[in-house]
Each structure stands twice: as structure tokens, then as C-alpha cells.
Tab-separated table of C-alpha atoms in Angstrom:
chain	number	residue	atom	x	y	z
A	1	UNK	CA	109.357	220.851	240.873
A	2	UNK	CA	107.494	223.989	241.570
A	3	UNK	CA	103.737	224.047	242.694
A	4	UNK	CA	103.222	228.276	242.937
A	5	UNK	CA	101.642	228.733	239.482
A	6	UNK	CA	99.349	226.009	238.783
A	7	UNK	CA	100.724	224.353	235.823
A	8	UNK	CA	100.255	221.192	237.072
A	9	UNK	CA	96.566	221.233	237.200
A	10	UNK	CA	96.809	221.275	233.803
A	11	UNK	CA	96.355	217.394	232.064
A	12	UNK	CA	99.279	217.770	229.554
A	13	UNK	CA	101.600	219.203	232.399
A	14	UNK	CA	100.338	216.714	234.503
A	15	UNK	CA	102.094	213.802	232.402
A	16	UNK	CA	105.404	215.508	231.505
A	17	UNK	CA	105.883	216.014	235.038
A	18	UNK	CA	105.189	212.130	235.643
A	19	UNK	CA	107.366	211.212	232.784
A	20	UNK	CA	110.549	213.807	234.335
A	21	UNK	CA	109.967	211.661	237.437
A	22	UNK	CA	109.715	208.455	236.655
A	23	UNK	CA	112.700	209.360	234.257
A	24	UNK	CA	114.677	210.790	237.613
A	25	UNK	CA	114.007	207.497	239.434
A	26	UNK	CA	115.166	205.226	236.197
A	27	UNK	CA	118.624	207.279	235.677
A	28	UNK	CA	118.872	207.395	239.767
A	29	UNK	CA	118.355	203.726	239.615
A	30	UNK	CA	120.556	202.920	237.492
A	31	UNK	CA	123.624	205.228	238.875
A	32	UNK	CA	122.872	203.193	241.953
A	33	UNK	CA	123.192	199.784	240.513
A	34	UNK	CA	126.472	201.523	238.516
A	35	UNK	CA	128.235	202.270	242.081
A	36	UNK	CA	127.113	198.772	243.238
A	37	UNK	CA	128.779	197.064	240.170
A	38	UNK	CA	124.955	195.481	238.828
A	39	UNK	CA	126.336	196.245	235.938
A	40	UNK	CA	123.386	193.826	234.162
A	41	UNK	CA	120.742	195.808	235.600
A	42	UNK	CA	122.138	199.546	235.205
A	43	UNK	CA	122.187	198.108	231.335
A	44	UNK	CA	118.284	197.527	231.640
A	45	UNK	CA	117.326	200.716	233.213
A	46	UNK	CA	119.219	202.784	231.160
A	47	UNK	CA	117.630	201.100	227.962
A	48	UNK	CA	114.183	202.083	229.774
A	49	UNK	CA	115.834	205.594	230.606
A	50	UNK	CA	116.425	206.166	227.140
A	51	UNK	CA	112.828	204.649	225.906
A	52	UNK	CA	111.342	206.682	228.411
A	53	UNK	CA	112.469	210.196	227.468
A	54	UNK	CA	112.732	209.230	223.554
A	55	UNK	CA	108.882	209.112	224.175
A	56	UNK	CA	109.101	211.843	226.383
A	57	UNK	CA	111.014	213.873	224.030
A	58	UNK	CA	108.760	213.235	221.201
A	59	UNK	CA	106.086	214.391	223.045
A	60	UNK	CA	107.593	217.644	224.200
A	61	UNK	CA	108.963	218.770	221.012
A	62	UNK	CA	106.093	217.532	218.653
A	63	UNK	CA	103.695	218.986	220.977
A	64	UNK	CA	104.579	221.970	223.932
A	65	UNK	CA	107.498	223.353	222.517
A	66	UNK	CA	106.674	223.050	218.472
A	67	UNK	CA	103.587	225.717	219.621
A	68	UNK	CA	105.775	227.329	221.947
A	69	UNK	CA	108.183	227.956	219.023
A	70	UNK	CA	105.257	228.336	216.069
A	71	UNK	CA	103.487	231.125	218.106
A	72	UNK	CA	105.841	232.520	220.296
A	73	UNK	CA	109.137	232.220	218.683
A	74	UNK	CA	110.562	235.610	219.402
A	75	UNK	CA	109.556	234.405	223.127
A	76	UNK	CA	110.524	230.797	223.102
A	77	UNK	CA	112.914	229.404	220.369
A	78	UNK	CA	116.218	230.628	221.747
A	79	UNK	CA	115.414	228.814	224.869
A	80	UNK	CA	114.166	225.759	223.688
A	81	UNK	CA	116.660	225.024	220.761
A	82	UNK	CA	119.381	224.115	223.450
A	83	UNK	CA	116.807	221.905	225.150
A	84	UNK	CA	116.512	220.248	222.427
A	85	UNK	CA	120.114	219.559	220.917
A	86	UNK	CA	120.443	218.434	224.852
A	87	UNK	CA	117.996	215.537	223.938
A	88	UNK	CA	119.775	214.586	220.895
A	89	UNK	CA	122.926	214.476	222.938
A	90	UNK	CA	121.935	212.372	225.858
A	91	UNK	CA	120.501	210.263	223.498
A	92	UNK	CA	123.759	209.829	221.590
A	93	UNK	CA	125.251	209.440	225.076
A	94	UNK	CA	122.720	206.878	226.405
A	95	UNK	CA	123.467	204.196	223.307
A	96	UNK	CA	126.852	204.578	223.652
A	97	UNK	CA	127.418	204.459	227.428
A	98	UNK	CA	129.633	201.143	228.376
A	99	UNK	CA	128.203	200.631	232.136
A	100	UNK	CA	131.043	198.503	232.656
A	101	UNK	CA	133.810	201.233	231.795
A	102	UNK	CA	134.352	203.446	234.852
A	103	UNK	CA	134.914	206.833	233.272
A	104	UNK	CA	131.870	206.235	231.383
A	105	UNK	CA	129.939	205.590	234.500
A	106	UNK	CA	131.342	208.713	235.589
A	107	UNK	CA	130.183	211.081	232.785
A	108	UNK	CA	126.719	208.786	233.392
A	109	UNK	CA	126.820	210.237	236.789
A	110	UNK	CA	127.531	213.940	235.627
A	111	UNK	CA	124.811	213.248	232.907
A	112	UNK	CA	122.112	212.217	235.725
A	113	UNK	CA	122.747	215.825	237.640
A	114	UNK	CA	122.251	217.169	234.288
A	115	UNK	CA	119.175	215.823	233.495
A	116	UNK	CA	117.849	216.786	236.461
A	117	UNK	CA	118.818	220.799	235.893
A	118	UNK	CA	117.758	220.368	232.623
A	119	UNK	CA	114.146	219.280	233.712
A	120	UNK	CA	114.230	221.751	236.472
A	121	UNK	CA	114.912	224.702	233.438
A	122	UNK	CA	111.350	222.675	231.395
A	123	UNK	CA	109.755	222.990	234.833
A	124	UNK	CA	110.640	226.478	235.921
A	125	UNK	CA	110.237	228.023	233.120
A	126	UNK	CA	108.776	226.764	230.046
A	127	UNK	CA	105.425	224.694	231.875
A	128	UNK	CA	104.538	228.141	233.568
A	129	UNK	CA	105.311	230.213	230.682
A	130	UNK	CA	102.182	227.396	228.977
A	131	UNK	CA	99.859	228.327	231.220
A	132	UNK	CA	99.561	231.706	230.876
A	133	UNK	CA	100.011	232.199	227.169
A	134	UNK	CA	98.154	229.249	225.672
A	135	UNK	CA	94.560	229.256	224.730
A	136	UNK	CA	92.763	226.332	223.849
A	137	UNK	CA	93.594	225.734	220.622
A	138	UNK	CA	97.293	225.772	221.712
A	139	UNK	CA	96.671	223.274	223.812
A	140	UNK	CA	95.018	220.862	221.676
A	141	UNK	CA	98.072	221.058	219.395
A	142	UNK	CA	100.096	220.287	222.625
A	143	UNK	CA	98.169	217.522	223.467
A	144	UNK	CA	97.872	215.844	219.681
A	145	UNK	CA	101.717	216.717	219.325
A	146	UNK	CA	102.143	214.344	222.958
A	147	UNK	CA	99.769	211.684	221.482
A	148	UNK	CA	101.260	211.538	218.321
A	149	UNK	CA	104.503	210.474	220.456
A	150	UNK	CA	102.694	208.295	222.724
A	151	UNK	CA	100.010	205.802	220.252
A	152	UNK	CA	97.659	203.721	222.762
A	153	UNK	CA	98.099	206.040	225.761
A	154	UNK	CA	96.064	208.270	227.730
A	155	UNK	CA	96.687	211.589	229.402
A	156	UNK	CA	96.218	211.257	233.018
A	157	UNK	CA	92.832	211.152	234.017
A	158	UNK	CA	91.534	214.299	236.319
């Protein structure tokens, strides 16, 4: 996670960096409870893992990147389609994922340090890029987009 431009004094930013770490700390949980054969628990926090960045997901695509793409595609869309067919894949990979089978905690494990570079590319690149090309209507597309994803919940308060 950077902290040179700023982007995370921004509300919207805010929460998708809270969801990419809680998210981090579910999948690294359950990898853990994987290795120590809690094989009933892994099943639990990967079911939150998944629930988690489904609503996550929703969020970034309905809101950041769907303006990042609409205004900015000559800028944006080439980078964010592969984000995207990376969520649909993990998700695919998440409901079918036998915690019990050791080559599929394996590729669970190899899918963790994935998820992590693929934050690290949102968080790098695309949350700084935000900041400096959105103005405010942008952002309240953003922000409708993320609470169209997440009914009942609030940004994080200043």
C-alpha cells in the first residue's frame, strides 16, 4: 500500500483499501488454518473471502473502474479488463476450491500471492490515477456505483 499521493484521504479510497485488507487477512487466515489441517474453518473464511470481495468487486467495477472506463477508456480499459476477468476467475476458483484436497490448497496458496499483486496493481496504479483525473461528478458516480454494491452501508466516516 502506497501513502506518497494522497489517495487515501479520499472517502471512496479509503474503503477499498479497508476492504483489500481485511480481504488479505481473510485469504491469509485461511491459508493458515489450510497448513494447520482446520480444514472446517479455512471452509468458513474462504466463504467470507469470497463474500467479501464479491462485494468488493461490485463496488469497484460498478463504481471506480465503470468511470474510469466511461471517461477515460483510451486511458483505462486495457488495464482494467484483465482486473476484472481476474475477479471472475478467483471467484470461479473460490466455489470450487476443495480445502481438503492438497493440490487445491496449493493453487489456494498461489491464488493468495496473487491476490495480493493484483491489489497492489488497483493500489499502485489505478487509486492514484482517481485522484488526479476525477472531478466531482466522477466521484459521485464512484461512490453510487460502491453503494449500489454495498445496500445499508456507509463509507467510512472522515
Amino acid at each position: 500500500m502506497c501513502n506518497y499521493c494522497g489517495c487515501q484521504e479520499q472517502t471512496l479510497i479509503r474503503d477499498y483499501y479497508a476492504e483489500h485488507n481485511g480481504s488479505r487477512d481473510l485469504a491469509d487466515r485461511a491459508r493458515r488454518q489450510m497448513d494447520e489441517g482446520r480444514y472446517d474453518e479455512a471452509r468458513e473464511h474462504v466463504t467470507l473471502l469470497l463474500a467479501e470481495l464479491e462485494g468488493h468487486w461490485a463496488g469497484e467495477e460498478g463504481g471506480l473502474f465503470a468511470v474510469m472506463v466511461d471517461r477515460y477508456p483510451d486511458d483505462f480499459a486495457d488495464y482494467i479488463r484483465p482486473l476484472v476477468e481476474e475477479h471472475r476467475a478467483l471467484a470461479t476458483f473460490l466455489r470450487e476450491l476443495d480445502v481438503t484436497d492438497a493440490e487445491h490448497r496449493a493453487a489456494f496458496a498461489a491464488q493468495v500471492l496473487e491476490l495480493h499483486e493484483h491489489m497492489m496493481r488497483e493500489e499502485d496504479s489505478l487509486f492514484p490515477a482517481s485522484v488526479v483525473t476525477f472531478d466531482g461528478e466522477d466521484w459521485t458516480r464512484a461512490i453510487d456505483g460502491w453503494q449500489q454494491a454495498h445496500p445499508g452501508r456507509e463509507l467510512i466516516a472522515d
